[in-house]
PDB file of C-alpha atoms in Angstrom:
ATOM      1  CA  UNK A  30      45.608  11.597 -60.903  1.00  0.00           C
ATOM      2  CA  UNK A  31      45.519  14.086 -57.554  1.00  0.00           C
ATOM      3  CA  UNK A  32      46.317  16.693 -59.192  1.00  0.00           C
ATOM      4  CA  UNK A  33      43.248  16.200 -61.905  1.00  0.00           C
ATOM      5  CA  UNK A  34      40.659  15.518 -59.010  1.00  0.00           C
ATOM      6  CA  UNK A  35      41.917  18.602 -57.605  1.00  0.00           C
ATOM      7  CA  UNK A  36      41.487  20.678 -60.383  1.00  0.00           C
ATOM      8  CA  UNK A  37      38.037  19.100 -60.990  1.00  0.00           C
ATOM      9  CA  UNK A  38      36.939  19.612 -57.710  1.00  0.00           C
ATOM     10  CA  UNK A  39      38.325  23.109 -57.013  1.00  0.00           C
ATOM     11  CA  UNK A  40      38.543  24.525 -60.202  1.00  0.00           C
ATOM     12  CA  UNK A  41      41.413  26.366 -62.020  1.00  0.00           C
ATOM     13  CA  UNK A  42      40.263  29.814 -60.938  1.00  0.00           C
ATOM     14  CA  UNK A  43      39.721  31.884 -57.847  1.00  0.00           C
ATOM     15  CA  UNK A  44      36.081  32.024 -58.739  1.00  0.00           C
ATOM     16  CA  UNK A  45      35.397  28.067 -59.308  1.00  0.00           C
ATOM     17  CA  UNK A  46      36.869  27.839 -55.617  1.00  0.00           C
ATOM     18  CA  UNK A  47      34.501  30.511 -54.417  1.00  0.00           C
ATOM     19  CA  UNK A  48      31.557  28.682 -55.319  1.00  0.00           C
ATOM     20  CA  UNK A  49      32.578  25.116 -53.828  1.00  0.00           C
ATOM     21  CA  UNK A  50      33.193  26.701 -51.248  1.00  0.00           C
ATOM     22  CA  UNK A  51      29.809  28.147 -50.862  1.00  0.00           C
ATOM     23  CA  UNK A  52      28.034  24.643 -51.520  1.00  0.00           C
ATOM     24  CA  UNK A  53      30.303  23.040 -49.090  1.00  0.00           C
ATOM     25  CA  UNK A  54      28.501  25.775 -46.335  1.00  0.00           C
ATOM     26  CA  UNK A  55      25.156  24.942 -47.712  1.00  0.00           C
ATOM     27  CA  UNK A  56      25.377  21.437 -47.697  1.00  0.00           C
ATOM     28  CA  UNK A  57      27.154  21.735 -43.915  1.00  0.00           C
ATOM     29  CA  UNK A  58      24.170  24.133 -43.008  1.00  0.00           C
ATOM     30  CA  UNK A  59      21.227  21.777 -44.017  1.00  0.00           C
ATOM     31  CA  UNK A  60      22.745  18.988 -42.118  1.00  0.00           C
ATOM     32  CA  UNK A  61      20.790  17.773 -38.979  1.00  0.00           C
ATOM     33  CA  UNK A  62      22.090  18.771 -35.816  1.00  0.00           C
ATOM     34  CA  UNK A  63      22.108  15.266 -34.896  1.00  0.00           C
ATOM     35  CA  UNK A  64      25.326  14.043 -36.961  1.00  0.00           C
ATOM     36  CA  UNK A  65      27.109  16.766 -34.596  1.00  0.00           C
ATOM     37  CA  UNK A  66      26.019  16.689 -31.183  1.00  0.00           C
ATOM     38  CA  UNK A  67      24.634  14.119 -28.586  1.00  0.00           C
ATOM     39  CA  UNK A  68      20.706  13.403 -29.929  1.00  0.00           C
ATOM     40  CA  UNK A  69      17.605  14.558 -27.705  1.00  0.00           C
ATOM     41  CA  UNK A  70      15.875  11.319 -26.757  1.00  0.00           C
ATOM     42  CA  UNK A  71      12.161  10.705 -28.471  1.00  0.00           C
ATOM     43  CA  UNK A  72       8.706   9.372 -27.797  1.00  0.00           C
ATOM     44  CA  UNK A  73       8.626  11.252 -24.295  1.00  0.00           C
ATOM     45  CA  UNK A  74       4.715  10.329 -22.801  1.00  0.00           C
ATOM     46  CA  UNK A  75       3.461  10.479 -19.694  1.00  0.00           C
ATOM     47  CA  UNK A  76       1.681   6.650 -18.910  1.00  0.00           C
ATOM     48  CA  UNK A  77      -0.634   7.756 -16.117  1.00  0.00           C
ATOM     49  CA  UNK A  78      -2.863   5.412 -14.614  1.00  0.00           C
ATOM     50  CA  UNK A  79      -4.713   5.079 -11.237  1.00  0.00           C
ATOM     51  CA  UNK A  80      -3.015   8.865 -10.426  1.00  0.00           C
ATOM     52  CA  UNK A  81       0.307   7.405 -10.719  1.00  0.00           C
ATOM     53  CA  UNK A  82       2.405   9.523 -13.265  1.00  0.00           C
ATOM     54  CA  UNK A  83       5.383   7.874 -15.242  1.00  0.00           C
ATOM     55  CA  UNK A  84       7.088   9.832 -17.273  1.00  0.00           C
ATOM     56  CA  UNK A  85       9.040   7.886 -20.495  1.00  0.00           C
ATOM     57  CA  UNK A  86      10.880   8.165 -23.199  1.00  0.00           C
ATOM     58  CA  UNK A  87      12.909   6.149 -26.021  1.00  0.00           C
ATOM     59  CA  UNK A  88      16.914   6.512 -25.185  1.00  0.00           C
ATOM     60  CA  UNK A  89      18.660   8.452 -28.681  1.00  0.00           C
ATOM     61  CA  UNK A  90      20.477   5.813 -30.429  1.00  0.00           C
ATOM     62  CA  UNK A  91      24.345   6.777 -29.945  1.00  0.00           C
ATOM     63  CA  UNK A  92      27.652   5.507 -29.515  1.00  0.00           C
ATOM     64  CA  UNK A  93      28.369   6.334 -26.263  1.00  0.00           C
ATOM     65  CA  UNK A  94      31.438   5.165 -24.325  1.00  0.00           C
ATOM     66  CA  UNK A  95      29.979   5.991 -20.686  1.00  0.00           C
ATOM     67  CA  UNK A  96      26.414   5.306 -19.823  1.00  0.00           C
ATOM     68  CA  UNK A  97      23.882   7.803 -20.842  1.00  0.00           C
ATOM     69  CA  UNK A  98      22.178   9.857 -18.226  1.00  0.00           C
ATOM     70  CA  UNK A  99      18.716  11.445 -18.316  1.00  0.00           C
ATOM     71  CA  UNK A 100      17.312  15.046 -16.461  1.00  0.00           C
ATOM     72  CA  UNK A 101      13.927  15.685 -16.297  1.00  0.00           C
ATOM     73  CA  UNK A 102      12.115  19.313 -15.761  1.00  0.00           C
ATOM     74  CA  UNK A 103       8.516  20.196 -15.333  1.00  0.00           C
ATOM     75  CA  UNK A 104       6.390  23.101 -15.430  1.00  0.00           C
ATOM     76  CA  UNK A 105       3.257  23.457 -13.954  1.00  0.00           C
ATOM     77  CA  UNK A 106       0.604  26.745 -14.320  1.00  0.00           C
ATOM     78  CA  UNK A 107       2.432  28.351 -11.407  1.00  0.00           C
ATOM     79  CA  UNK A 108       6.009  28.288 -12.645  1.00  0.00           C
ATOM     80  CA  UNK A 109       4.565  29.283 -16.420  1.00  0.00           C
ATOM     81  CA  UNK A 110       2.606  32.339 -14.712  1.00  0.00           C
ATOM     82  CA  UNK A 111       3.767  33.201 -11.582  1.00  0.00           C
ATOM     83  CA  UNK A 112       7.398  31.942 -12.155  1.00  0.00           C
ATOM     84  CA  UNK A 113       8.404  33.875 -15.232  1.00  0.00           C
ATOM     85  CA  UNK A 114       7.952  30.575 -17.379  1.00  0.00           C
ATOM     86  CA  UNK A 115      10.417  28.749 -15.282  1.00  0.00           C
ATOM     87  CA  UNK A 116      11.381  25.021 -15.327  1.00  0.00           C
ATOM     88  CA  UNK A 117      11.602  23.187 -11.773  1.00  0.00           C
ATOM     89  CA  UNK A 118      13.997  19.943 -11.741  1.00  0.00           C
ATOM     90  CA  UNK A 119      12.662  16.553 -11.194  1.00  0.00           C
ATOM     91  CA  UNK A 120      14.581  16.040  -7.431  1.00  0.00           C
ATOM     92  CA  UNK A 121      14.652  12.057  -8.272  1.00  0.00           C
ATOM     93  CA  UNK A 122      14.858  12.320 -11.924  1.00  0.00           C
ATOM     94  CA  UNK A 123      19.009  13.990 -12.533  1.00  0.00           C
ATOM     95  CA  UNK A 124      21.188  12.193 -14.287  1.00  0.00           C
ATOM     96  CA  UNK A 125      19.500   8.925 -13.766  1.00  0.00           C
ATOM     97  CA  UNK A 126      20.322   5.537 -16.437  1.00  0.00           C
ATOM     98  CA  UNK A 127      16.831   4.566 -16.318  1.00  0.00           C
ATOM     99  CA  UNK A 128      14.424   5.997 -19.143  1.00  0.00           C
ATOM    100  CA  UNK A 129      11.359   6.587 -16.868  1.00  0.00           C
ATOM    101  CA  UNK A 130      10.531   9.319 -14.430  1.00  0.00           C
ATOM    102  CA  UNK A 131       7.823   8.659 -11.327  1.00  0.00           C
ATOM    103  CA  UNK A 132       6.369  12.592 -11.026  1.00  0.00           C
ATOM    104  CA  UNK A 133       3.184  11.419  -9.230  1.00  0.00           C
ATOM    105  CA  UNK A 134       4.628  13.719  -6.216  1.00  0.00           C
ATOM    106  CA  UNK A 135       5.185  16.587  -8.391  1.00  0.00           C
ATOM    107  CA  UNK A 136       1.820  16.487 -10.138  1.00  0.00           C
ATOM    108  CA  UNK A 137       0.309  17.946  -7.156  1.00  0.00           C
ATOM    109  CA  UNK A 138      -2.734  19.487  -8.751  1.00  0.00           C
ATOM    110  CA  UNK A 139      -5.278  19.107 -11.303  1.00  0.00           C
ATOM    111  CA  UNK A 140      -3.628  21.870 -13.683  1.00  0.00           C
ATOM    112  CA  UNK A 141      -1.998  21.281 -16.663  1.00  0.00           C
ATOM    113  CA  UNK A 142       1.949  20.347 -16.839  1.00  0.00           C
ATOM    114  CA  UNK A 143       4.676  20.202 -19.435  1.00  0.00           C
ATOM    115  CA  UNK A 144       7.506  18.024 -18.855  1.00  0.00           C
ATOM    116  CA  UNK A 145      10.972  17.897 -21.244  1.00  0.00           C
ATOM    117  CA  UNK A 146      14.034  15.294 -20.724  1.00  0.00           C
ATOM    118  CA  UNK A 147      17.673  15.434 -21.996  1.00  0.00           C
ATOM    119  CA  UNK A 148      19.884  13.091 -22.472  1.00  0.00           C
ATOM    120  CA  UNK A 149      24.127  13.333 -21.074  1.00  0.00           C
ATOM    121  CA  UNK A 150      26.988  11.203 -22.770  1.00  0.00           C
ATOM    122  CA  UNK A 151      29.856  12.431 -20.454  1.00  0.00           C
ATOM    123  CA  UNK A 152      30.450  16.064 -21.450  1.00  0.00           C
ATOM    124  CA  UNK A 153      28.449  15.810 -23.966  1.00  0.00           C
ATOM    125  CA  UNK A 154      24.708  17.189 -23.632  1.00  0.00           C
ATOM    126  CA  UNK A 155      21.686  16.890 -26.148  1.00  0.00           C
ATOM    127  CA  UNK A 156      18.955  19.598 -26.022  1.00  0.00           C
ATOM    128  CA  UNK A 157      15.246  19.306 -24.195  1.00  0.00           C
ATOM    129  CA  UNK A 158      13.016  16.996 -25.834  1.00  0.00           C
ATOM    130  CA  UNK A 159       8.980  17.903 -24.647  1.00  0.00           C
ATOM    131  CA  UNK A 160       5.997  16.253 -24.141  1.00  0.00           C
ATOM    132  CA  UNK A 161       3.834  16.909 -27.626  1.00  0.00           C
ATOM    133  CA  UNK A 162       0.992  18.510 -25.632  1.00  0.00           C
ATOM    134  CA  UNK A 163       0.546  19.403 -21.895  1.00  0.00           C
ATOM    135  CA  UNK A 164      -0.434  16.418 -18.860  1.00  0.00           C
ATOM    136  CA  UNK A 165      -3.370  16.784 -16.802  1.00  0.00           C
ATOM    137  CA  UNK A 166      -3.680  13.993 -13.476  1.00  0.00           C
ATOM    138  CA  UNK A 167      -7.643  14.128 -14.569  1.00  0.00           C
ATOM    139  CA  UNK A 168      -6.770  12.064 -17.723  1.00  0.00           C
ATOM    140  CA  UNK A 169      -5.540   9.335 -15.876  1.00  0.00           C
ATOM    141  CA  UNK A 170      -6.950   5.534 -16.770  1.00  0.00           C
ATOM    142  CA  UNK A 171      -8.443   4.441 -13.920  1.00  0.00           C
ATOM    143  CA  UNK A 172      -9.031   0.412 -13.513  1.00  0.00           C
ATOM    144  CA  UNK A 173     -11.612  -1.683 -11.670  1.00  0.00           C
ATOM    145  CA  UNK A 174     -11.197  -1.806  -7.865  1.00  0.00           C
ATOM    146  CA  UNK A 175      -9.876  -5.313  -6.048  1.00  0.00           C
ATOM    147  CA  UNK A 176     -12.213  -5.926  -3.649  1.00  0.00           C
ATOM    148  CA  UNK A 177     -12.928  -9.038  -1.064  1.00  0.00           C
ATOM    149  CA  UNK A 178     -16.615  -9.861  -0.180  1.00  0.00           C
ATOM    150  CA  UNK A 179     -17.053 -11.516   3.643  1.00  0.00           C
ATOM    151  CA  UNK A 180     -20.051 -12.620   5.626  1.00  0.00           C
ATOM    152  CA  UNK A 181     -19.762 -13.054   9.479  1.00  0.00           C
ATOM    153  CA  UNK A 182     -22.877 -13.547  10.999  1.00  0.00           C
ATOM    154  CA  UNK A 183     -25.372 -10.886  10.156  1.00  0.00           C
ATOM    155  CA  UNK A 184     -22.299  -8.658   9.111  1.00  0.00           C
ATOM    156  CA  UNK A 185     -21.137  -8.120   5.845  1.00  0.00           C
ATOM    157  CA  UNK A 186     -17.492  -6.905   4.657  1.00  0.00           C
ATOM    158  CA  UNK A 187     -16.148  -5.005   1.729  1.00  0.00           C
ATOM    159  CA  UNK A 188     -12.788  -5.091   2.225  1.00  0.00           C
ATOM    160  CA  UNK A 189     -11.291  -2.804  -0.932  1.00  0.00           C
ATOM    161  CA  UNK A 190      -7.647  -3.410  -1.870  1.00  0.00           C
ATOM    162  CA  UNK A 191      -4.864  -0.358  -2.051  1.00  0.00           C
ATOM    163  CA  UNK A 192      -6.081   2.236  -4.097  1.00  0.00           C
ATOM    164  CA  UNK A 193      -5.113   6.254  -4.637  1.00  0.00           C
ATOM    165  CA  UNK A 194      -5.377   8.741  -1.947  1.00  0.00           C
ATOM    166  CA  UNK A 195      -6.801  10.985  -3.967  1.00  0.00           C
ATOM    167  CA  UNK A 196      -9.773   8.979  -5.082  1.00  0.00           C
ATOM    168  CA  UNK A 197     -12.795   6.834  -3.019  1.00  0.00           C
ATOM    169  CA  UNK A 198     -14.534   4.068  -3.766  1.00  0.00           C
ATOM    170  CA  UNK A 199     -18.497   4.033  -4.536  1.00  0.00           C
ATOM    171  CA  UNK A 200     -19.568   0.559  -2.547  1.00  0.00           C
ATOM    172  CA  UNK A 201     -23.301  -0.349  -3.766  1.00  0.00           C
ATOM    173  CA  UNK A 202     -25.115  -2.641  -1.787  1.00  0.00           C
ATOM    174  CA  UNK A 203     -28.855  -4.468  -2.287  1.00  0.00           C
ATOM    175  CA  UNK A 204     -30.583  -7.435  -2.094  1.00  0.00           C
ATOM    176  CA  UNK A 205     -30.889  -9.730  -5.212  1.00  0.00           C
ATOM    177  CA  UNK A 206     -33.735  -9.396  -6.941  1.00  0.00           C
ATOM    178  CA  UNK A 207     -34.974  -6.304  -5.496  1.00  0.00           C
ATOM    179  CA  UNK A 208     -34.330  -2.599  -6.750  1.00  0.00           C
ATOM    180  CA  UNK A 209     -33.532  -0.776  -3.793  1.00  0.00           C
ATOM    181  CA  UNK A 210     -29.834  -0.213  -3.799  1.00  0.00           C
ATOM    182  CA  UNK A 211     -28.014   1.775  -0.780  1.00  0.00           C
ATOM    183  CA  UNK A 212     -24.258   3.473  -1.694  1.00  0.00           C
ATOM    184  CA  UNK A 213     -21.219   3.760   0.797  1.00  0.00           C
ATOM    185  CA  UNK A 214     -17.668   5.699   0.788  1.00  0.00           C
ATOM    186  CA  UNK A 215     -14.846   4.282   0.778  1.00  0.00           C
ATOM    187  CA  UNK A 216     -11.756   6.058   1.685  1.00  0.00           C
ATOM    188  CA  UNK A 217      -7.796   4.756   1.337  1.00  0.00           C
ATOM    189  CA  UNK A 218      -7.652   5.875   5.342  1.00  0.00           C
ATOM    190  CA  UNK A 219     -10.678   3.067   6.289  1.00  0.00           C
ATOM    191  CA  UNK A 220     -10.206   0.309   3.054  1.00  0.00           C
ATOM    192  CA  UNK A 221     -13.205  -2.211   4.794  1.00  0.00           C
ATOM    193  CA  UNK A 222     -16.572  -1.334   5.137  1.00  0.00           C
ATOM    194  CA  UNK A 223     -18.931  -3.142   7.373  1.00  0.00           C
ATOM    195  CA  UNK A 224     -22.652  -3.407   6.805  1.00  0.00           C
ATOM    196  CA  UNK A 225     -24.419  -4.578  10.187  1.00  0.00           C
ATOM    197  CA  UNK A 226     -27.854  -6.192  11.105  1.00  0.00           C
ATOM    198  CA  UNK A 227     -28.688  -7.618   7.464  1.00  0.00           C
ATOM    199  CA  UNK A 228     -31.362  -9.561   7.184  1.00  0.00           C
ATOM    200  CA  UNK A 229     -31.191 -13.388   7.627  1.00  0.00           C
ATOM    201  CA  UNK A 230     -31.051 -16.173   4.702  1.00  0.00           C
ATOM    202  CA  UNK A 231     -30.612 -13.655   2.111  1.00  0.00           C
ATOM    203  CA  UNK A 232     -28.732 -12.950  -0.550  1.00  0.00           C
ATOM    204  CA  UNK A 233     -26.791  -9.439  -0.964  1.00  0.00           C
ATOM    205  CA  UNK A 234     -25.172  -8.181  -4.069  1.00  0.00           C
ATOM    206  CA  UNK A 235     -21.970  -5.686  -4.189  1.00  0.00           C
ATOM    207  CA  UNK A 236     -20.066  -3.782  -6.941  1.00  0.00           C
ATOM    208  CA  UNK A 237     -17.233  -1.202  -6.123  1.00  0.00           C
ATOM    209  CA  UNK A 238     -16.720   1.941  -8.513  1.00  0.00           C
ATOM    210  CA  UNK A 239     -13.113   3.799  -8.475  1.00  0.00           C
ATOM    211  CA  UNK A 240     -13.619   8.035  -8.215  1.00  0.00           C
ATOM    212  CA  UNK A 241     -12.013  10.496  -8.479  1.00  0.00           C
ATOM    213  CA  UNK A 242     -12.502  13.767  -6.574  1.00  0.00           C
ATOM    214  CA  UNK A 243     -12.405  15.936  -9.906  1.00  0.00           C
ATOM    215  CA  UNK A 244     -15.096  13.777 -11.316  1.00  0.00           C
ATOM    216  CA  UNK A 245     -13.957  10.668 -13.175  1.00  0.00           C
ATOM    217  CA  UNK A 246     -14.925   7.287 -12.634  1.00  0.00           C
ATOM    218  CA  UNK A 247     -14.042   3.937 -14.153  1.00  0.00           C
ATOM    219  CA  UNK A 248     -15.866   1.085 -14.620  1.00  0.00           C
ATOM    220  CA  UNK A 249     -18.042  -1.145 -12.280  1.00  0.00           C
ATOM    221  CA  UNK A 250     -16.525  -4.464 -11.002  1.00  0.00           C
ATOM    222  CA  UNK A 251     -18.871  -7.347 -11.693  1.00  0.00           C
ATOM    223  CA  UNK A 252     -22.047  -8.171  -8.644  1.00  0.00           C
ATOM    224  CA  UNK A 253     -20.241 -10.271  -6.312  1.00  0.00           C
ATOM    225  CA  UNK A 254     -23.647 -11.692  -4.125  1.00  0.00           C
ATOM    226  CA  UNK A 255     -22.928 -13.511  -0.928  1.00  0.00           C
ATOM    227  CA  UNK A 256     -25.608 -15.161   1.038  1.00  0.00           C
ATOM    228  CA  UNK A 257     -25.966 -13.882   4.793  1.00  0.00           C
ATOM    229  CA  UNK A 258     -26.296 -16.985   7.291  1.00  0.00           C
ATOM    230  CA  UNK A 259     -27.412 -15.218  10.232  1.00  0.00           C
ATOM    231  CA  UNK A 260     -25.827 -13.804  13.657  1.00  0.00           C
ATOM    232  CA  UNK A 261     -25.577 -17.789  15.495  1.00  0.00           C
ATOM    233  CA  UNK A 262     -23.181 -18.937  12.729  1.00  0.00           C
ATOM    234  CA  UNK A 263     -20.536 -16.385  12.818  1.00  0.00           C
ATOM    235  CA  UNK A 264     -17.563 -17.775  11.409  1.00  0.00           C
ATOM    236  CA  UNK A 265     -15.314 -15.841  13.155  1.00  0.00           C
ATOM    237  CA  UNK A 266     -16.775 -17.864  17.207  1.00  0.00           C
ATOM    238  CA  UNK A 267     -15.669 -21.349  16.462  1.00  0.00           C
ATOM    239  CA  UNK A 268     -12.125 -20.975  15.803  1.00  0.00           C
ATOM    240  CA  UNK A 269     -11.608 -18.203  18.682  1.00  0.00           C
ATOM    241  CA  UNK A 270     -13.037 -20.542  20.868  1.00  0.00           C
ATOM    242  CA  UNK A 271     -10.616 -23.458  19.905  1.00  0.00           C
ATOM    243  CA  UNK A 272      -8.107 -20.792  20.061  1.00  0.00           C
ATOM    244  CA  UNK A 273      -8.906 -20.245  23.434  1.00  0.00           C
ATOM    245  CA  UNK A 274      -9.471 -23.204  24.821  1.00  0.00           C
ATOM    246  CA  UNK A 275      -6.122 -25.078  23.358  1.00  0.00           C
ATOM    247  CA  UNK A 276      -4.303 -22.196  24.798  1.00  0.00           C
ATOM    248  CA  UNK A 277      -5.760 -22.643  28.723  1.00  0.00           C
ATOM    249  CA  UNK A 278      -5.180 -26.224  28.063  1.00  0.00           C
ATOM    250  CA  UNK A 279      -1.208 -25.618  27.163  1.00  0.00           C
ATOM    251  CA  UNK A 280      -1.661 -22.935  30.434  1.00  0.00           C
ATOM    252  CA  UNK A 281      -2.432 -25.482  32.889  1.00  0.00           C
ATOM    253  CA  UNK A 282      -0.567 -28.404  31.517  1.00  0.00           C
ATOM    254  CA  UNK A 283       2.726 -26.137  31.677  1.00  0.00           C
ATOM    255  CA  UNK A 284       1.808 -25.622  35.291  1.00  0.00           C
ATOM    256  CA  UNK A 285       1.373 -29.471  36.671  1.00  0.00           C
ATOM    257  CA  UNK A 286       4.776 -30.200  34.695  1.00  0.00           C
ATOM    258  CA  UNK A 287       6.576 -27.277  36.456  1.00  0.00           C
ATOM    259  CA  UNK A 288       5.022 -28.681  39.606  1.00  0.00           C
ATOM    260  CA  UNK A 289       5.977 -31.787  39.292  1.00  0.00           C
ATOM    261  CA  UNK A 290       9.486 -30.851  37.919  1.00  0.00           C
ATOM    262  CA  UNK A 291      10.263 -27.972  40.848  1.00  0.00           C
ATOM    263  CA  UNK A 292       8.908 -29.057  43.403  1.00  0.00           C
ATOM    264  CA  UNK A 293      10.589 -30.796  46.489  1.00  0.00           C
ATOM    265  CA  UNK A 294       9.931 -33.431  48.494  1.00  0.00           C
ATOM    266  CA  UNK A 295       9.616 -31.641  51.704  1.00  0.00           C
ATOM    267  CA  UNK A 296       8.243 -28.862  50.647  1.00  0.00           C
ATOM    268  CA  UNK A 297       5.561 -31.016  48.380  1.00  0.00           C
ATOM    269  CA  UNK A 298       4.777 -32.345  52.731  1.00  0.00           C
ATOM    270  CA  UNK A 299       3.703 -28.631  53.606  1.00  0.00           C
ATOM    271  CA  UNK A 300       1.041 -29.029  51.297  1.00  0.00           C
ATOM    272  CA  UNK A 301      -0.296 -32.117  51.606  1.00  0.00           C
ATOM    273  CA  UNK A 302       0.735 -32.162  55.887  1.00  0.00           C
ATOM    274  CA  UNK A 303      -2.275 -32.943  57.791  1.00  0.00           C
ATOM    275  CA  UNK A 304      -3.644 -30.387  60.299  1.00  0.00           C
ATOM    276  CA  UNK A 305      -3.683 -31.954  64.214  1.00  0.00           C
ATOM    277  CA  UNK A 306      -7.155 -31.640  65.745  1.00  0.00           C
ATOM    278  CA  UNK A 307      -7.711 -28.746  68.214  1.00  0.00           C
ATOM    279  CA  UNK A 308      -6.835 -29.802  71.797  1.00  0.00           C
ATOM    280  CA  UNK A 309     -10.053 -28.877  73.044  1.00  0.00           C
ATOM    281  CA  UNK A 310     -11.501 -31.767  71.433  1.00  0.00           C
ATOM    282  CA  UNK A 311      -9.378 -34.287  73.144  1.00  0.00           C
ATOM    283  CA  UNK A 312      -9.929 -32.431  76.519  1.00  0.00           C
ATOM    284  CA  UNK A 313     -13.390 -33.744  76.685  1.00  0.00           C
ATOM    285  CA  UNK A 314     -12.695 -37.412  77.224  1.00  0.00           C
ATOM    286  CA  UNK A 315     -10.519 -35.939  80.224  1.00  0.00           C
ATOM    287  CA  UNK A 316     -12.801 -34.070  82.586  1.00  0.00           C
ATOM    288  CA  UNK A 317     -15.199 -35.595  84.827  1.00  0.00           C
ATOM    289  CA  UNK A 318     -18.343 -36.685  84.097  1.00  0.00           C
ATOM    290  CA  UNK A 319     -20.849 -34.171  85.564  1.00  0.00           C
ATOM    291  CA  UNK A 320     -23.942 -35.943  85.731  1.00  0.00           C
ATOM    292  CA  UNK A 321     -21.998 -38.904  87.322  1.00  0.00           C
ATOM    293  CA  UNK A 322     -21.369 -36.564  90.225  1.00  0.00           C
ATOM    294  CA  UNK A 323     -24.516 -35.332  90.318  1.00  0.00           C
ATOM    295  CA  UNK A 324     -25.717 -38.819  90.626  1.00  0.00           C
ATOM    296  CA  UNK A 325     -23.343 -39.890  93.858  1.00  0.00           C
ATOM    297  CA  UNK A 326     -25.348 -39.321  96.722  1.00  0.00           C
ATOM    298  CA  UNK A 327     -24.034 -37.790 100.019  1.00  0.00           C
ATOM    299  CA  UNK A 328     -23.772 -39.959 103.512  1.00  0.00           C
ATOM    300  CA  UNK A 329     -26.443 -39.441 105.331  1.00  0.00           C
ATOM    301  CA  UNK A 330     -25.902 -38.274 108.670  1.00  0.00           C
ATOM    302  CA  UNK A 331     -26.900 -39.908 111.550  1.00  0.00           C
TER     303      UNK A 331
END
């Protein structure tokens, strides 16, 4: 039975094993790369949004005794052009488990960038997988700004919540019902703006816009209208002036306990001893009475 299979495998001549030979090599050549050597991971994207830059990617599928590890590279214009088409290494992204990369730090300008990732099985390295077409930061998604709206008094604050440093916030302001509209900045540096001397018993309208410095904007938050009371009702005076008082109250209740705690008997006398009446008053009673003298007459001589 062997020696049949053999034969009809191999043939009975020289030139029979020639030829399966040859289809063996053609049939090993056409084989993917893959069956032989650690796969390249897949679906590598770049999920951008706000200018925050994650790099990601699907792990290969592989039996791997060890954990797989992941490198990332990136190239920007100045390592393709000035840097002889160079690759620079991710400095957070070597041989890390997880299948995400944060390069917000290294996408430094608004040029385009080409990222790659490889995957390590203990000695056992798969080659670069890329990106399908160059990253710019100017195609991030940006989302509608948080923001908190505040009256105190004749004041009103915008306080905006963390955003990029890279981008400001458009702040439009104007009364309901009227057309005029006035715009403010907003920076990351100063998050709240304040809007001063408003006009009394009326109602203000805000939306915030995200921007970027390059240009792009995303979309308007909804009017958030708040109705300005005026500068006597300022929220912020009645509880700083409970604050205040409760704490002068605690002050000087503190100090008639430790008073009454600390101090002594005799030296509680000092401050309650009564202070003697000058001498001179007492004197008076005790010198003659002037006019009495002056009233004595003198014998008269004879």
């Amino acid at each position: 039975m062997k020696d049949s299979f053999f034969l009809l495998v191999f043939g009975t001549d020289s030139g029979g094993m020639i030829l399966t030979c040859a289809v063996m090599v053609v049939i090993l050549v056409s084989c993917p790369d893959d069956i032989w050597t650690l796969p390249a991971p897949s679906r590598v994207f770049v999920d951008s949004v706000n200018m925050k830059h994650i790099l990601r990617w699907r792990p290969p599928r592989t039996a791997c005794n060890t954990t797989v590890l992941f490198s990332v590279q990136y190239q920007g214009e100045f390592e393709l052009l000035l840097k002889n088409d160079s690759w620079m290494d991710a400095f957070d992204c070597q041989q890390i488990p997880s299948a995400h990369c944060d390069l917000t730090f290294e996408m430094g300008s608004d040029s385009d960038y080409d990222m790659r990732v490889r995957a390590q099985c203990g000695s056992e390295i798969s080659d670069w997988k890329k990106l399908g077409s160059p990253f710019n930061r100017r195609n991030t998604q940006l989302t509608v700004p948080e923001m908190t709206v505040k009256t105190a008094g004749d004041t009103l604050q915008v306080l905006m919540k963390e955003f990029p440093l890279s981008a400001a916030v458009s702040v439009t302001v104007w009364k309901k019902d009227e057309q005029q509209k006035s715009v403010y900045s907003v920076t990351a540096e100063q998050p709240t703006l304040l809007i001063e001397a408003l006009q009394e018993g009326t109602v203000y309208c805000v939306t915030a816009q995200l921007m970027l410095h390059s240009g792009g904007r995303s979309n308007s938050t909804r009017p958030h209208c708040v109705l300005v009371t005026g500068p006597e009702a300022a929220a912020w005076r009645t509880p700083t002036t409970v604050t205040v008082t409760v704490i002068v109250m605690l002050g000087l209740l503190f100090a008639v306990f430790w008073s009454v705690v600390h101090c002594r008997l005799g030296s509680c006398k000092n401050f309650f001893k009564k202070e003697e009446q000058p001498q001179a008053i007492g004197l008076v009673s005790d010198r003659p009475n002037l006019h009495s003298r002056r009233n004595i007459r003198k014998p008269e001589c004879c």
